[in-house]
Every structure is written in C-alpha cells, then in structure tokens.
C-alpha cells in the first residue's frame, strides 16, 4: 500500500515536495486489528468497533475512489459458504474489488470432502484472508486455528459480526450517536440478535430484547451482554412483551423467526413468535422518529409487515448498503 501521493509545489525559487496525506493512511497503517480474526462482536473492544466504523465512514465518502484500489491491491479473499447468501456474498466481493483485490466464492459444507484443518492449510498458501459462513461457530474457530491468514465470520450459529458493524453504522448515521439510544429487538434471539445486543451495549446504547419465554437467548451471550452493559453503563433488559420492549425505542429491529438450519421447527416457531410481529401497532409504541431495521432476507407478513418493511421509518436498504462499507472498513484494518 502506497501511503501518500507526492506532488510538487513551487516553494519560493525552489521546487519542494508536498506530501498530500491519503485519507486512508490512518487506517491502512493502524496496528490494532492487523492480521486479526474477526469471529465475534464479543471479541472486539468498543474502541475497535469505533475504529471500524470510522474507517467505513471515510471509505463511504468516495467508494469508487481510485486511491482505494491500493488498499487491497493484489490481495485475494476466499469466501466459503455453507449456507445461501445475497448480501454477504455480493458486498464482500464488491468490497474487495473496490479495494483493488479480488474474491473467490466456494460453496458447500466444510469438513466433508476433506478435514477443515486441511482446507484452512491449503487456503492459507493461496489467499490473504478467509470469510466463512457456517452452520456451526466451531467451524469458524477451527478455520481460525489452522489458517495463518485472518478469518472473518460471515455468519455462524452464534454471531453475525459483519451485520452488526453495518447496523451500528446505519444507526449512527440516522441518529447521530449510539450512546444513550434505546434499541428494541423484537423476535428470535438468534445470531443477529446476539451480535447486535453485545455491540450496541458496548457502544453505550440501551438494549431490550423481547422474545417468547420458551425461546430465551443463549446464557453465554446474555452474560457477555451484561458485562458489556456494566462496562459502558448502558442498560440490558430481556422481556417477553413486545410492547414493553418498544416503548420509548429509537430503533425497532427484527429478524427471521426461522433461521437457516431450523426449518424443522418452522411451524412451532411461527406460532410462538406471532405476537412478536413488527407491525404498525407495535411500532406506534416506539418514539415517533424511531427507525425500523431488519438485516434481510425478510419474510414479509411473518416477522414484519410490508407496511413497516417498505414504510417511511424503514432503513433496511441503508443497512444492506452499509454491509459494503462496514466490511471494507474491516478489510482495510485487518489486511
Ligand atoms: N443479512 C445477511 O447476512 O444477508 P445474506 O444472508 O443475504 O448474506
């Protein structure tokens, strides 16, 4: 990565070099996340999250700036997908292209044709970074263990850190600051909820999760969230009444009730989660200027109505766009 452009200025009677600092240099030379695996939001500090968001915001100002092409010039990302994707696949590939690198797509369950340690050991010899979407979080950890290059979790059964980085960026853009905001997550306490809960609390936003009592969040994730809340001074609440959760909310967030791999439970989940639909009645209890969020893909008429998904309070397409910018920020800091 070339760090700065050099121009020549007429300096009195002499020609003196003038160094024009690249707006990206402060991030391309920042050591904090260089070479790091990004497996969970839990493993990122509040300062590291702020750094990624700051980098994403600078990159977003001119996403097709030719100077960005130097950031990952000659570098390759391997994208491993055990599950389908639209946003994660496209935004990582476009992001690598905009940073001057390239991305390769590999589909299929890991550990079947050959051991995960061998996949990691081979990829390590060819590529500069790995992104993996897996059923089990253990698979991400195994890739991290055996790959010398950084590994990014592109969604596992435990967390979806890239989604949360994009979501925090989106909330900051719409609300100015995360500190002191009230974020209500209504629905299934899944990987997206886990990451958002911990990330929001680390950044000082209050977080209330409303879910059916029979679908309580993962104990380890709640413990990590409680630790984040005690460190930032934000408040964490887990409730079973969606109206209680959205009262005074600045953000109303939901996601699918049936995550990939839970198809066998679809009917029982649809019944249990029906009272947790994000619709006009639920949103009417939030602040009048609350934003409505969903990481997509959405199941229209299930966890969210068309009216809310397409309505004036919805920022779902800003979230989708910000996957690109947030992940470019992440790649800039780890490559
Ligand atoms: N939100 C999200 O991760 O979208 P994809 O499943 O399409 O990648």
Tab-separated table of C-alpha atoms and ligand atoms in Angstrom, residues 84-88 133 160 163 295-297 323, ligand 1:
chain	number	residue	atom	x	y	z
A	84	UNK	CA	-27.074	-19.256	0.946
A	85	UNK	CA	-26.397	-15.521	0.818
A	86	UNK	CA	-27.195	-12.436	-1.219
A	87	UNK	CA	-25.844	-9.509	0.813
A	88	UNK	CA	-22.774	-11.099	2.398
A	133	UNK	CA	-20.499	-18.577	6.596
A	160	UNK	CA	-23.152	-12.293	12.747
A	163	UNK	CA	-24.155	-7.455	10.140
A	295	UNK	CA	-30.984	-7.471	8.367
A	296	UNK	CA	-32.798	-9.216	5.479
A	297	UNK	CA	-33.850	-11.530	3.947
A	323	UNK	CA	-22.659	-4.080	4.717
B	1	LIG	N1	-28.144	-10.206	6.182
B	1	LIG	C1	-27.426	-11.148	5.529
B	1	LIG	O1	-26.445	-11.701	6.033
B	1	LIG	O2	-27.860	-11.372	4.249
B	1	LIG	P1	-27.447	-12.636	3.384
B	1	LIG	O3	-27.945	-13.863	4.105
B	1	LIG	O4	-28.135	-12.444	2.054
B	1	LIG	O5	-25.959	-12.661	3.232
